[in-house]
Coordinates of C-alpha atoms in Angstrom, one line a residue:
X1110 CA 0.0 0.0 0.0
X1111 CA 1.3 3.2 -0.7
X1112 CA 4.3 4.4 1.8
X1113 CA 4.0 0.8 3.6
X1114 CA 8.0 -0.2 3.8
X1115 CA 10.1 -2.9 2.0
X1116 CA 9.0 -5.9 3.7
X1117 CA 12.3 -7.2 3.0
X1118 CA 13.5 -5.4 5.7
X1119 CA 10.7 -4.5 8.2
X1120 CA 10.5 -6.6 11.8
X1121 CA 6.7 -8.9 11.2
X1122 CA 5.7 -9.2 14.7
X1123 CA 2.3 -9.7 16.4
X1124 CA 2.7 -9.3 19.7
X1125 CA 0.0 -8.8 23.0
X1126 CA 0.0 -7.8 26.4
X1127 CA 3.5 -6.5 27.7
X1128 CA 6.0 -5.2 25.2
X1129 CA 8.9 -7.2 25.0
X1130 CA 12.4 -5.5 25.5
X1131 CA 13.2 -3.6 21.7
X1132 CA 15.5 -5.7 20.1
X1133 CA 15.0 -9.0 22.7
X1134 CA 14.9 -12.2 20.5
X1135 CA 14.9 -15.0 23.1
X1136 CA 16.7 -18.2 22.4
X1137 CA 16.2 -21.4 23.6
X1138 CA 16.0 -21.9 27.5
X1139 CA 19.7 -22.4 29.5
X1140 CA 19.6 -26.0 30.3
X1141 CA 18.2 -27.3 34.0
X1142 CA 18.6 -30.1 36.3
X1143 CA 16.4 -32.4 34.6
X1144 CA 17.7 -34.6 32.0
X1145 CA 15.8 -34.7 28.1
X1146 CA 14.2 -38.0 27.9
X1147 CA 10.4 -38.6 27.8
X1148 CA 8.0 -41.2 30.2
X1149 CA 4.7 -42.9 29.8
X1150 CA 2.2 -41.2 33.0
X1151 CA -0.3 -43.8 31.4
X1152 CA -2.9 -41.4 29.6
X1153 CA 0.1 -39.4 28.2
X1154 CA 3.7 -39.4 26.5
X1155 CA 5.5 -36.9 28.6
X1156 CA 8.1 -35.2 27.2
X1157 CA 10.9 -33.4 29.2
X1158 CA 13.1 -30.8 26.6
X1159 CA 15.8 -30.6 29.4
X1160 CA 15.3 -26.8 29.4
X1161 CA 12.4 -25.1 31.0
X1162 CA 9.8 -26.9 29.4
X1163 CA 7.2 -30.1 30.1
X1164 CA 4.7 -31.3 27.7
X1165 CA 1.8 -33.9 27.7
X1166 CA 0.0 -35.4 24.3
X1167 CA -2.7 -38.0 25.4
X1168 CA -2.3 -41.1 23.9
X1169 CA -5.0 -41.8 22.9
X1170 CA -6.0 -38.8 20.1
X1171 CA -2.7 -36.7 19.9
X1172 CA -4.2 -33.7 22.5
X1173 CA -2.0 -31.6 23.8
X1174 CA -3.0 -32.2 27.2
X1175 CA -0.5 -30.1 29.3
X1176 CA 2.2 -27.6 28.4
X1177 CA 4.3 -26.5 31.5
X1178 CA 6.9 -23.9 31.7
X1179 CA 9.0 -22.8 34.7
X1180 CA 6.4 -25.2 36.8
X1181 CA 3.2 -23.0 35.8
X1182 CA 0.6 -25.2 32.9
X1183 CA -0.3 -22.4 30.9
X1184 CA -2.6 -25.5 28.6
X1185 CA -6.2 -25.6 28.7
X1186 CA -9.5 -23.5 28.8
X1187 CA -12.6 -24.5 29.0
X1188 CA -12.0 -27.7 29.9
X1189 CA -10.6 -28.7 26.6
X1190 CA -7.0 -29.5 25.4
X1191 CA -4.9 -28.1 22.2
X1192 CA -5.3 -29.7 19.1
X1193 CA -5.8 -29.9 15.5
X1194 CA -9.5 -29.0 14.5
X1195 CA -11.8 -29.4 17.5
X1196 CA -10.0 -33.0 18.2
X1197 CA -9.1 -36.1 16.6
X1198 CA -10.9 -39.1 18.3
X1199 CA -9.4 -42.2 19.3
X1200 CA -5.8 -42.4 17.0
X1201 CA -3.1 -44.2 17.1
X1202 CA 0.0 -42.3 18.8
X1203 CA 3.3 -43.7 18.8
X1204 CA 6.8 -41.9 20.4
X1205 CA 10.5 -42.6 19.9
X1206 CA 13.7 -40.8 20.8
X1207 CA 16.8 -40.4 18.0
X1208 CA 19.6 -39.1 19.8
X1209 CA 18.7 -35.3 20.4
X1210 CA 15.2 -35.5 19.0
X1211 CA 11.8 -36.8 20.3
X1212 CA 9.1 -37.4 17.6
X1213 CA 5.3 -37.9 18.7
X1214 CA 3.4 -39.1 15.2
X1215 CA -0.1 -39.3 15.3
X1216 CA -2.4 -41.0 13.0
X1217 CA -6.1 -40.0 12.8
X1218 CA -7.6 -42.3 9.3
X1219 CA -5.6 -40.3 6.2
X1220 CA -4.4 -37.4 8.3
X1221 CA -0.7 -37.8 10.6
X1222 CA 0.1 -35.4 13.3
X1223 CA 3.6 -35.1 14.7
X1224 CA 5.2 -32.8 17.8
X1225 CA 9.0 -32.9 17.7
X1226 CA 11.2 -31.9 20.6
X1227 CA 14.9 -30.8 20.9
X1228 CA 17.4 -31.4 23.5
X1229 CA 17.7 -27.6 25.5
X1230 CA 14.6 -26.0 23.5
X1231 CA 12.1 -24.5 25.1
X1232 CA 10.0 -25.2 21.6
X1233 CA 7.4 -27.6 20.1
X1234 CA 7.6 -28.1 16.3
X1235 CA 4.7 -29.2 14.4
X1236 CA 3.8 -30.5 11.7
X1237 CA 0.5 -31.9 9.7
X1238 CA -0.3 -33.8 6.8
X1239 CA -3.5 -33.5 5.2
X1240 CA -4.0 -35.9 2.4
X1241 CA -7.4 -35.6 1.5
X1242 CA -11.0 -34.3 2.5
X1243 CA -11.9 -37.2 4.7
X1244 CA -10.6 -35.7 7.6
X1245 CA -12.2 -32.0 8.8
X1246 CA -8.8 -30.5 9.8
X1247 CA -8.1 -26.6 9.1
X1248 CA -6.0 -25.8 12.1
X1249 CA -4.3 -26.3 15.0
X1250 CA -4.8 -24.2 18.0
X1251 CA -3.4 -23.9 21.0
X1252 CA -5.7 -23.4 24.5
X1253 CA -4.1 -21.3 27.1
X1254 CA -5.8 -20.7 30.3
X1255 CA -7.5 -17.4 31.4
X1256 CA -5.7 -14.9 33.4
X1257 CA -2.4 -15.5 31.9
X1258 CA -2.3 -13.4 29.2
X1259 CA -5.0 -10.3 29.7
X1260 CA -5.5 -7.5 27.2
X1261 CA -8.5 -6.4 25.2
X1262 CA -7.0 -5.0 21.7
X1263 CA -8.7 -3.8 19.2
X1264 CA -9.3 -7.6 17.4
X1265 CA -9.6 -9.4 20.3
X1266 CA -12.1 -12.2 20.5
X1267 CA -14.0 -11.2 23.6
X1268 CA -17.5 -12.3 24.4
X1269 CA -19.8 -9.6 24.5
X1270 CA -23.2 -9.0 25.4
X1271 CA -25.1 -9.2 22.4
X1272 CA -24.9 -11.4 19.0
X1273 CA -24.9 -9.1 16.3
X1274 CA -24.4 -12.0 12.9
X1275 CA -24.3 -15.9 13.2
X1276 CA -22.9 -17.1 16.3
X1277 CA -19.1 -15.3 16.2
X1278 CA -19.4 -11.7 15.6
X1279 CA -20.4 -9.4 19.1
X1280 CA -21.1 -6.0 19.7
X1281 CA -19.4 -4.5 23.6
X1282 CA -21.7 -2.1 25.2
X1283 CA -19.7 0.5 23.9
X1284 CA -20.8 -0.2 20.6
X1285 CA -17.4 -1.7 19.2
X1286 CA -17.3 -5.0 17.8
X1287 CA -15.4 -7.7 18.4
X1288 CA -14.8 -11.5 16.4
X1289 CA -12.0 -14.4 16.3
X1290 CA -12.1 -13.4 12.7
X1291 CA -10.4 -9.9 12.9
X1292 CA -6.9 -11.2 12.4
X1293 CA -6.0 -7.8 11.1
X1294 CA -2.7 -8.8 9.7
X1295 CA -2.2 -10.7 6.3
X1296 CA 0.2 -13.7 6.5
X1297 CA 3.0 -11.5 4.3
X1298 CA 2.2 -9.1 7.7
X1299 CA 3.7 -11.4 10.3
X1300 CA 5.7 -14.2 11.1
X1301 CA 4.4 -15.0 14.9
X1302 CA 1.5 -14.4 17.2
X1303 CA 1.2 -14.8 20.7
X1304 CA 1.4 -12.7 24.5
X1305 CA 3.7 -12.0 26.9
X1306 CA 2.8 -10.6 30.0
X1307 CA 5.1 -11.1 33.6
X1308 CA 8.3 -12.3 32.2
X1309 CA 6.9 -15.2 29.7
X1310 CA 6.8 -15.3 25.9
X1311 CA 4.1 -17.9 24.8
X1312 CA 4.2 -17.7 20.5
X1313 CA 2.7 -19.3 17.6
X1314 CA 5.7 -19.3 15.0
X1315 CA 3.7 -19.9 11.9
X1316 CA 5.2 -22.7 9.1
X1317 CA 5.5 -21.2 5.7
X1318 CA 2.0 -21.7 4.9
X1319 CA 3.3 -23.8 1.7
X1320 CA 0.1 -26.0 1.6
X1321 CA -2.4 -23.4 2.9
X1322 CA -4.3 -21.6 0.3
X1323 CA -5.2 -17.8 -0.3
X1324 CA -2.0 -16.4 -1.4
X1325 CA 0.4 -13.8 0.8
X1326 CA -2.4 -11.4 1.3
X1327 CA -5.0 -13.6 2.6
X1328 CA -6.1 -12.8 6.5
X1329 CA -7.3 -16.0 8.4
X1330 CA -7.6 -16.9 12.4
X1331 CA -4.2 -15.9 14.3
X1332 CA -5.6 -15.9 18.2
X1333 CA -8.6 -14.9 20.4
X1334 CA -8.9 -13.6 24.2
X1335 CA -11.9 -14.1 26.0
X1336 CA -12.9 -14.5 29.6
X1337 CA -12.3 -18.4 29.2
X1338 CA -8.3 -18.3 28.3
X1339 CA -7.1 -17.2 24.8
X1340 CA -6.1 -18.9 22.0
X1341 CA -3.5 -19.0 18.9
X1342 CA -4.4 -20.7 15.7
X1343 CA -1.8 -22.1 12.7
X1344 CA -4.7 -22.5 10.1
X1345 CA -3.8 -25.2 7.7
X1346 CA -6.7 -24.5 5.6
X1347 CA -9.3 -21.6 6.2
X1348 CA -12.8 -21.1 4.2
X1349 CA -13.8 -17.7 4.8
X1350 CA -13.2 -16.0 1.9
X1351 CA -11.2 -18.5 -0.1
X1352 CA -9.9 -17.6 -3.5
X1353 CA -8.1 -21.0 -4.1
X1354 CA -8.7 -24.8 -3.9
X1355 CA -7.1 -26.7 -0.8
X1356 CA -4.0 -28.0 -0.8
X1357 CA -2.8 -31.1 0.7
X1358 CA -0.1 -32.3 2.3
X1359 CA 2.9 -31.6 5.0
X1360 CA 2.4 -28.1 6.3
X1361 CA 5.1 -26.9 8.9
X1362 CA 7.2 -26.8 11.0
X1363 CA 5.1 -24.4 12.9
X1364 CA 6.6 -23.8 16.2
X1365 CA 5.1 -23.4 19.9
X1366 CA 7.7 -21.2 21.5
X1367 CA 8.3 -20.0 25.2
X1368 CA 10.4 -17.4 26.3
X1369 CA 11.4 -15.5 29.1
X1370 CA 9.0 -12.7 27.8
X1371 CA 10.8 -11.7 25.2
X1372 CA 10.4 -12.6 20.9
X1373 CA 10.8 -15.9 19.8
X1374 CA 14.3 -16.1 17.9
X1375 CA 14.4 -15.2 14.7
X1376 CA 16.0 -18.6 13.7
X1377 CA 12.3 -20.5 14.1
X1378 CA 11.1 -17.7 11.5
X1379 CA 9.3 -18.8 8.4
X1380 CA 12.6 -18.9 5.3
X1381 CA 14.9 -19.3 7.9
X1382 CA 14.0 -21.9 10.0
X1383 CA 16.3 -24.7 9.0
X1384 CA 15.5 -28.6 10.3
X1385 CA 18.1 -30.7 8.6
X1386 CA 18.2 -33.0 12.1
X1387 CA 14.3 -33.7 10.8
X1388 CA 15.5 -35.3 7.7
X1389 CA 15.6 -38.9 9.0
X1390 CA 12.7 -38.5 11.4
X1391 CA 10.5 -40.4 8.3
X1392 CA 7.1 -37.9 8.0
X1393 CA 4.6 -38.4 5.7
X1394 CA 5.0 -36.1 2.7
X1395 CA 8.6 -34.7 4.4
X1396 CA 10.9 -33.1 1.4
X1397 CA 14.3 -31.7 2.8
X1398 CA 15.8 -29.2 1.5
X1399 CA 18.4 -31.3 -0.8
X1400 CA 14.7 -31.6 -2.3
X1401 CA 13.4 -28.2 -2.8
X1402 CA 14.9 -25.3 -5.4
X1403 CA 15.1 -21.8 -5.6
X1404 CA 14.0 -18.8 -7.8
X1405 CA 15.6 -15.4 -7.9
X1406 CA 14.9 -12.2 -10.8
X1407 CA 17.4 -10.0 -11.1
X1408 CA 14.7 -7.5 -11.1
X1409 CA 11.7 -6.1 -12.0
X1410 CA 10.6 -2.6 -14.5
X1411 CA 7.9 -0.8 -14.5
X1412 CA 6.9 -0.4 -10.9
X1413 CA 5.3 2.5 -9.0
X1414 CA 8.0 3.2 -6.3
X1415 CA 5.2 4.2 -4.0
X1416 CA 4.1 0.7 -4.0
X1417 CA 5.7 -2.3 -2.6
X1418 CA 5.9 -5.2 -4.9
X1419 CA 5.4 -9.0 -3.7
X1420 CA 6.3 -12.5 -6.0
X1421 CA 3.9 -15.4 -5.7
X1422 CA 4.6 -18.8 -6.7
X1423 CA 1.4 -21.1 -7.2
X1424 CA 0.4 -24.0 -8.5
X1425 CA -2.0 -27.0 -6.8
X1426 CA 0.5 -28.4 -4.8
X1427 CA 2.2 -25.5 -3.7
X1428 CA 2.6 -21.5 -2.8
X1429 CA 4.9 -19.0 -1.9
X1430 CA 5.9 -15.6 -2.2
X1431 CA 8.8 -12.8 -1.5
X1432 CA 9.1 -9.0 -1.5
X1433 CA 10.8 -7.5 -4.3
X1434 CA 13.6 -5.0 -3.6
X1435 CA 12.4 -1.5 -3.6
X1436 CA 15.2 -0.4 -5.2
X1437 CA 15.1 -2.5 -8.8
X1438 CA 12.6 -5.4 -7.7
X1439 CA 15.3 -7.9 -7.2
X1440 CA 13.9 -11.1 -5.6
X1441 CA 14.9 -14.3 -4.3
X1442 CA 12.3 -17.2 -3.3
X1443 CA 13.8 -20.4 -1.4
X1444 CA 12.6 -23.6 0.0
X1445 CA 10.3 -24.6 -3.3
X1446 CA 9.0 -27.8 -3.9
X1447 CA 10.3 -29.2 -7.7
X1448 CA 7.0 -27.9 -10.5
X1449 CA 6.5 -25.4 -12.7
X1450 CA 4.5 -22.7 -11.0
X1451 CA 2.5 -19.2 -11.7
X1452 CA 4.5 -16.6 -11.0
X1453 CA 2.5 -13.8 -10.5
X1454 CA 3.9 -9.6 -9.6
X1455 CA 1.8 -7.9 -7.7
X1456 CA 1.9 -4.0 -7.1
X1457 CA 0.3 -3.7 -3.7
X1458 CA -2.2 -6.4 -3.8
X1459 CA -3.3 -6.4 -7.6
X1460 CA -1.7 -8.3 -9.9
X1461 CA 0.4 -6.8 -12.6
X1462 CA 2.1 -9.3 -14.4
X1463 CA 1.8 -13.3 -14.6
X1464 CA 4.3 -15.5 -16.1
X1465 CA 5.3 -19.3 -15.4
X1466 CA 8.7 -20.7 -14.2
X1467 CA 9.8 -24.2 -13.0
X1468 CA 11.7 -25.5 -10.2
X1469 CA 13.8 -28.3 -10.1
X1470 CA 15.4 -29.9 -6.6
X1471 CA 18.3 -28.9 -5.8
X1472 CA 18.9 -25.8 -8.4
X1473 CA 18.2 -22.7 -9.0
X1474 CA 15.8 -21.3 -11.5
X1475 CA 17.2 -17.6 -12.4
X1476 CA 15.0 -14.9 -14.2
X1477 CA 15.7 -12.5 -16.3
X1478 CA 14.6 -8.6 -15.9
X1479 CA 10.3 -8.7 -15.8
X1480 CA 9.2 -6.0 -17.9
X1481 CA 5.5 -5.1 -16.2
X1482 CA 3.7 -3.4 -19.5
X1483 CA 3.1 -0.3 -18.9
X1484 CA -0.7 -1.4 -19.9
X1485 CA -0.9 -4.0 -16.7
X1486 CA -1.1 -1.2 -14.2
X1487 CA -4.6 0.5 -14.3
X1488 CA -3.0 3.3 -12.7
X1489 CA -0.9 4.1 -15.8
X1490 CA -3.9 5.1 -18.3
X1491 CA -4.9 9.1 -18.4
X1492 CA -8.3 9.7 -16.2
X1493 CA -10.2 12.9 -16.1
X1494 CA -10.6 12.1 -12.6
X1495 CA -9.7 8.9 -10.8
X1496 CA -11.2 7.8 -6.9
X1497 CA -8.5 6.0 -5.6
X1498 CA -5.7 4.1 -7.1
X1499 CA -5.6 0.8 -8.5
X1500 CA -3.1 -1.3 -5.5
X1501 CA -5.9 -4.4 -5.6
X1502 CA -6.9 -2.9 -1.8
X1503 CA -9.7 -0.6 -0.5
X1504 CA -6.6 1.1 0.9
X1505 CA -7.6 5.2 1.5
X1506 CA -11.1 5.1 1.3
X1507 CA -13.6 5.4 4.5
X1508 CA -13.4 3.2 7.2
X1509 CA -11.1 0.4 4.9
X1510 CA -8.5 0.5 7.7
X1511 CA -11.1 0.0 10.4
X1512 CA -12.7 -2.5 8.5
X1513 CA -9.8 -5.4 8.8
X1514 CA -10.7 -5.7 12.8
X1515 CA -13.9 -4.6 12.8
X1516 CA -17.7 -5.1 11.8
X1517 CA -19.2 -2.8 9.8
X1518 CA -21.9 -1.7 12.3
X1519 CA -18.9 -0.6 14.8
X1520 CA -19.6 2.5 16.3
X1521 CA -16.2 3.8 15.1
X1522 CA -17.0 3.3 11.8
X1523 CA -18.0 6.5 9.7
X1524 CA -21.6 7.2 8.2
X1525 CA -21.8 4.5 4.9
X1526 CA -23.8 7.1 3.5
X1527 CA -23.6 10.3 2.1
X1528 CA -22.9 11.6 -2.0
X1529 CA -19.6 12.7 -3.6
X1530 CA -18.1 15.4 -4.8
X1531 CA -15.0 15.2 -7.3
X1532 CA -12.1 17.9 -6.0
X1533 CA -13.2 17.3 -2.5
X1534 CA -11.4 14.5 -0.4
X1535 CA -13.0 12.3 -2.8
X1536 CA -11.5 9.1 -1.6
X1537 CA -11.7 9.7 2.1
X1538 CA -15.3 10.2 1.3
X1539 CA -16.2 7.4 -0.7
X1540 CA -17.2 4.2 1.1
X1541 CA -15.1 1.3 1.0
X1542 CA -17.7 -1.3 0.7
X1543 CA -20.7 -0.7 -0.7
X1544 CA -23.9 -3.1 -0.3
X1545 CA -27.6 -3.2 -2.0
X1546 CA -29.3 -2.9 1.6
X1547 CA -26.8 -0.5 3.1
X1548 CA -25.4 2.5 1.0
X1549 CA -26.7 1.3 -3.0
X1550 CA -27.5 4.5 -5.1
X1551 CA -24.5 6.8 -3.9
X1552 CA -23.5 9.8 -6.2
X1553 CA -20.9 11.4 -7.3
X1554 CA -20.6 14.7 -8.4
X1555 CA -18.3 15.8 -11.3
X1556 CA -18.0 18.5 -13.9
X1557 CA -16.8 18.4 -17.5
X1558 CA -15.1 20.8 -19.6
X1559 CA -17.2 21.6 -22.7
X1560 CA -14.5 18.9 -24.7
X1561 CA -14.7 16.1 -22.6
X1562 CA -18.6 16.3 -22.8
X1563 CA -18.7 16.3 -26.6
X1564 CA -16.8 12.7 -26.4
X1565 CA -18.0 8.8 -25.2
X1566 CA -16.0 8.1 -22.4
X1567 CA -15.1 4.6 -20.3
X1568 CA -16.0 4.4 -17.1
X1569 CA -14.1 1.6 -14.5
X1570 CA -14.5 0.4 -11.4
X1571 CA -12.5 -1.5 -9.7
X1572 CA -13.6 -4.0 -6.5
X1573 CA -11.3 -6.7 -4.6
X1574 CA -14.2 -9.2 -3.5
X1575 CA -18.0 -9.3 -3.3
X1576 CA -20.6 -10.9 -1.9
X1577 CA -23.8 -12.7 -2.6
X1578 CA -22.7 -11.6 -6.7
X1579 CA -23.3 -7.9 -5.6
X1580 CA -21.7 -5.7 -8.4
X1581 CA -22.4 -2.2 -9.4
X1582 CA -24.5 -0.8 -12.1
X1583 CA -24.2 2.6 -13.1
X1584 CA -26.2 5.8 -14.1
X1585 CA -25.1 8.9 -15.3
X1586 CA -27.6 12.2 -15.6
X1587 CA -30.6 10.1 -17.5
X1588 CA -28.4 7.2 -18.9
X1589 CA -28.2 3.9 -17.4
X1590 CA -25.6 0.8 -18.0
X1591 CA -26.5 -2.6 -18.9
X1592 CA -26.3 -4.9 -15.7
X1593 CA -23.2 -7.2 -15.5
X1594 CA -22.1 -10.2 -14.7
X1595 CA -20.6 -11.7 -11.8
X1596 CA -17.2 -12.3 -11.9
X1597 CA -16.2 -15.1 -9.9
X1598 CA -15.6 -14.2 -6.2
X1599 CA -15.7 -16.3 -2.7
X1600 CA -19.1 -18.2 -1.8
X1601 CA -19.0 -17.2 2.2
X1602 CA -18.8 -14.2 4.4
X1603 CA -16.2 -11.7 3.7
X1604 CA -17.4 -8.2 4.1
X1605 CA -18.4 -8.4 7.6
X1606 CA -15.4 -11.3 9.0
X1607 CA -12.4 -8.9 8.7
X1608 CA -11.5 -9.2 4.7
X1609 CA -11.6 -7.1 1.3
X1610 CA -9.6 -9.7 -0.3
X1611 CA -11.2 -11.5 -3.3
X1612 CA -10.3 -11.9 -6.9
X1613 CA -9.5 -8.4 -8.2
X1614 CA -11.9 -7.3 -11.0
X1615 CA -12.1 -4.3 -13.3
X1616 CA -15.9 -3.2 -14.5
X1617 CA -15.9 -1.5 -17.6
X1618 CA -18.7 0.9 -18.4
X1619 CA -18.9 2.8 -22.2
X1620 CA -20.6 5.8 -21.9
X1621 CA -21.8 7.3 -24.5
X1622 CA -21.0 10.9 -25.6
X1623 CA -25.1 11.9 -24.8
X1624 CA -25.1 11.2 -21.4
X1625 CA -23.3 13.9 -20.1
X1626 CA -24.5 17.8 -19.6
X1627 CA -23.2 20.5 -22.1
X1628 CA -22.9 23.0 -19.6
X1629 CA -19.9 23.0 -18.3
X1630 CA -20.8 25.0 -14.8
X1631 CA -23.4 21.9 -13.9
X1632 CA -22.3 18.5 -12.4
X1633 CA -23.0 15.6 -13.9
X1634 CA -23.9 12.9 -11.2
X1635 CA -22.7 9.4 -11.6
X1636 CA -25.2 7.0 -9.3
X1637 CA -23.4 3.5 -8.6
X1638 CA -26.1 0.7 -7.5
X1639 CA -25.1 -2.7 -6.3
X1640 CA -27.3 -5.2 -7.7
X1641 CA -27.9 -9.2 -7.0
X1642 CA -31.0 -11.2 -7.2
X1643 CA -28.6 -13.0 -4.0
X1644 CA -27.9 -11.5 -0.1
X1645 CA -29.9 -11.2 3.2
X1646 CA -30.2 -7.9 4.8
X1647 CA -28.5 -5.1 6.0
X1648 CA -24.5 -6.0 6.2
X1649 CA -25.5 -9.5 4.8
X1650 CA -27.0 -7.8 1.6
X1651 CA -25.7 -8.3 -1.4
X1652 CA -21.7 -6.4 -1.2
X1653 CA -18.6 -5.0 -2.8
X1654 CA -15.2 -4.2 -1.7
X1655 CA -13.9 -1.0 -3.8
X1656 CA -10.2 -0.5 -5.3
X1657 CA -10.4 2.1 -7.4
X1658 CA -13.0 4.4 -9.9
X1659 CA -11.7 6.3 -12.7
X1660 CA -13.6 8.3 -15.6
X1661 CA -10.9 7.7 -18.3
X1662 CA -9.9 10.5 -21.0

C-alpha cells in the first residue's frame, strides 16, 4: 500500500500484552537439572526438553493435554485440550527418541500429526499432513488458560453482550465490535503471534504456509482472548473468503515457542527456519531441503516506487511468495517444492504481471529482468478524474482501515452514507464497501469541460471481493448501464469477517457521448447501484469491496 515499507526489511511481529524488551529475540531456555528424555504417565507421552519446558499429548488422540513452563501449565480452557481442528478421536499415537530429538506421530484415518522436541529447546515443532477431504482439519490451535495473558486489543475475541451475525461476531456495550475473525494482519504481515505478560513469551511461530491456500495477502484466524483463556491458531486451511482450492499435504514446521517474555528467535522464522536434524525423522510427505529449489529475478521494471511489490509462486501443490527490492525489484524465493508454478507480480495487492517458471530440486531457477507493461497497471492510463488508485486494496477510502478488525456496524466506523463530490477529499469520502441494503445508489458529483462532454468516455470500477454476486450498475444524468455479470468471487462471508480480499476485477462501463450535460458549470452525477437477485439484509445484503474508480480520458 502506498508508503507501507520494503518488507524485506521490516521486523513482522504480532505481539500482545506487555511489550517485550526492543531488540529481545529470546533463544532457547539455559539448560536445568532435569535430564531430556520422555516417560509414559499412562494417559500421556510426557516429554521433558531438558530446558524449561514439560509437555503432555494424550495417547489416545494426539491432544495436547499439558504444556508446563518454569512449573506453571499455561494448557487448557474450557475444559478442553490443544489440538488440530476441534480434536481427533481415538488415533493411534506412537513416540520414539533419535539421539537429540523426540518425535510424537499421530495417525487420525488419512491425516498424521507429529510434535517434535529438541534437547535444550524450550519449543514444540509441528507439523500436519493432510491428504485428503476425509478428515475436517483446518488448524491447529493452542488453548491457554484465562488470566495469563490479559488485554483487550482492538481484534480481540472477547465475548460480549449481544450477537450481532451468526454465532461469532459481538457487539461491547460500547458499541465496538469484536470477532475471532479480525486477524487484522495478512500472512505476508507477520511471522508470529502470541502474548507476553510477567516475564513469559508464549508464540505461535507460523510454518511457511506452503500447503495453505489464499496467497500472501489472505487474513485468516491468528488468536482470540476471552474470559475463558485465549487462543492462537496455525490454520492449515481456512474457508472464509477463499480464492483457491485446498492444498494437501505436509504443512510446517510451525513452532510453539516460550520465552522468558521476550520474541521468539528469529531462527524458528518462516525462510529461515532450518531442520536438517528432521530429515531422518520419516514424516509423511517430508521433502528436505536437498529436495526443494530456488527462484531469484534479477529485477523487475515498470513499478510505482510508491508501492511495494510482492512474487507469488502457485500451483496445486504448492505457494509462496517474496518481497521485491524496492530499489530494482530484485527477488529471491527459497525452499520450493520441484513444478512449474505461476508466478505472478503484484503492485500492492493487484496483480500486474503473470508469467510461469519451473523449479527443479536442488537448483536454482534464475530470471531475467520482468518488464511489467506499462498497460498492466490501471493506474498508468490518463483519467479525467480517478477515486482511488488501482493497488488491488480498499486502501484510502472510509473506514477500509477500520474494516480489517472490525464489523461494519462498529460505532467507530464512519456514516456508509452520504454523496460525492470530485475535488473534494473524494477518496476519504467514498465508502469502502458498498452493499444493496446498506449504501446502494451513492453519487458522485463531477464536472466536464465543454471537450470532454462532446466525447464517449469509459467508465471503470475496480472491486477486490464481493458478496452474494453484488456488483455495481451505473447511471449517469438520465443514462443507465447494462447490468453485468458476476465475476467469480468467494461463496462465504467476507465483508463483515475482517476481509476485502477476493479476486480483483475491473468493471468496464462505455458511456456514450449523450449522457453527459453540455454545460460546463453543472455537475454531472454518476449514481453506482449494487445489484444481485442474491444476499440477506443489511450488512449480509448483497456487497462489494472498492479499489479504485476512474472516468478515463
Amino acid at each position: 500500500m502506498s508508503g507501507s515499507p520494503d518488507r524485506s526489511v521490516r521486523r513482522r511481529t504480532f505481539v500482545l500484552g506487555a511489550t517485550a524488551a526492543a531488540g529481545t529475540a529470546a533463544l532457547a531456555g539455559t539448560a536445568r537439572a532435569a535430564a531430556f528424555g520422555w516417560s509414559d504417565d499412562g494417559s500421556n507421552y510426557v516429554v521433558d526438553t531438558g530446558a524449561n519446558l514439560v509437555f503432555k499429548v494424550s495417547k489416545s488422540n494426539g491432544d495436547l493435554t499439558s504444556l508446563v513452563y518454569r512449573g506453571t501449565e499455561y494448557q487448557g480452557y474450557g475444559g478442553m485440550n490443544s489440538h488440530i481442528e476441534s480434536g481427533l478421536g481415538t488415533s493411534t499415537v506412537t513416540i520414539r527418541q533419535s539421539g537429540s530429538t523426540i518425535l510424537i506421530s499421530v495417525a487420525y484415518g488419512t491425516l498424521r500429526h507429529y510434535y517434535a522436541a529438541r534437547s535444550g529447546e524450550n519449543n514444540i515443532y509441528l507439523w500436519t499432513h493432510k491428504a485428503d477431504t476425509s478428515v475436517s482439519a483446518t488448524r491447529y490451535i493452542l488453548r491457554v488458560k484465562k488470566g495469563l495473558f490479559l488485554n483487550d486489543e482492538p481484534d480481540s475475541y472477547t465475548y460480549a453482550p449481544t450477537t450481532i451475525e451468526a454465532s461469532d461476531v459481538f457487539a461491547k456495550s460500547d458499541g465496538q465490535t469484536r470477532s475471532k475473525h479480525y486477524a487484522k494482519r495478512r500472512v505476508t504481515d507477520y511471522d508470529y503471534v502470541g502474548w507476553s505478560a510477567g516475564g513469559v513469551g508464549l508464540w505461535m511461530v507460523r510454518s511457511n504456509h506452503e500447503k495453505a491456500s489464499g496467497g500472501p495477502f489472505y487474513r485468516s484466524l491468528l488468536r482470540h482472548q476471552s474470559a475463558d483463556g485465549g487462543g492462537l491458531y496455525e490454520i492449515l486451511y481456512y474457508g472464509q473468503n477463499q480464492t483457491e482450492d485446498q492444498r494437501f499435504g505436509l504443512q510446517g514446521p510451525y513452532v510453539i515457542a516460550l520465552t522468558d517474555g521476550g520474541a521468539p528467535s528469529s531462527s524458528l522464522f518462516p525462510g529461515t527456519l532450518t531442520t536438517s536434524w528432521a530429515d531422518s525423522l520419516g514424516m509423511s510427505g517430508y521433502v528436505g531441503a536437498s529436495g526443494r529449489g530456488k527462484v531469484t529475478g534479477v529485477g523487475i521494471t515498470g513499478r510505482n516506487a510508491a508501492y511495494p511489490y510482492t512474487v507469488g509462486l502457485a500451483n496445486s501443490a504448492a505457494q509462496y511468495w517474496g518481497p521485491a527490492r524496492a530499489s530494482d525489484g530484485w527477488f529471491s524465493i527459497g525452499g520450493v517444492l520441484p513444478g512449474t508454478y505461476t508466478l505472478t507480480v503484484f503492485k500492492g495487492e493487484l496483480a500486474v504481471y503473470t508469467g510461469s517458471v519451473t523449479v527443479a530440486a536442488g537448483g536454482t531457477t534464475t530470471l531475467n529482468t520482468i518488464a511489467v507493461p506499462s498497460s498492466n497497471d490501471p493506474s498508468n492510463a490518463t483519467a479525467i478524474w480517478r477515486i482511488g488508485d488501482w493497488n488491488g486494496t480498499p486502501s484510502g477510502f472510509k473506514n477500509a482501515d477500520l474494516m480489517t478488525y472490525a464489523h461494519p456496524s462498529d460505532v467507530r466506523a464512519a456514516a456508509w452514507t452520504g454523496n460525492v463530490v470530485i475535488g473534494n477529499n473524494e477518496t476519504a469520502s467514498f465508502p469502502c464497501y458498498l452493499w444493496k441494503d446498506v449504501n446502494s445508489g451513492l453519487l458522485v458529483y463531477f464536472r466536464l469541460t465543454a471537450a470532454q462532454a462532446a466525447a464517449a468516455h469509459t467508465l471503470r470500477i475496480g472491486v477486490t471481493t464481493a458478496y452474494a454476486n453484488g456488483r455495481p450498475q451505473i447511471g449517469v444524468n438520465g443514462w443507465t448501464s447494462a447490468i453485468p455479470s458476476p465475476p467469480t468471487q468467494p461463496g462465504t462471508r467476507s465483508l463483515t469477517n475482517g476481509s476485502y480480499r477476493g479476486n480483483n476485477h475491473t468493471f468496464t462501463y462505455s458511456v456514450p457521448a449523450s449522457a453527459w450535460l453540455t454545460d460546463t458549470g453543472q455537475y454531472n452525477v454518476l449514481r453506482i447501484d449494487v445489484v444481485s437477485g442474491s444476499g440477506s439484509t443489511g450488512y449480509l445484503s448483497a456487497g462489494t469491496s472498492i479499489d479504485a474508480i476512474d472516468l478515463l480520458a
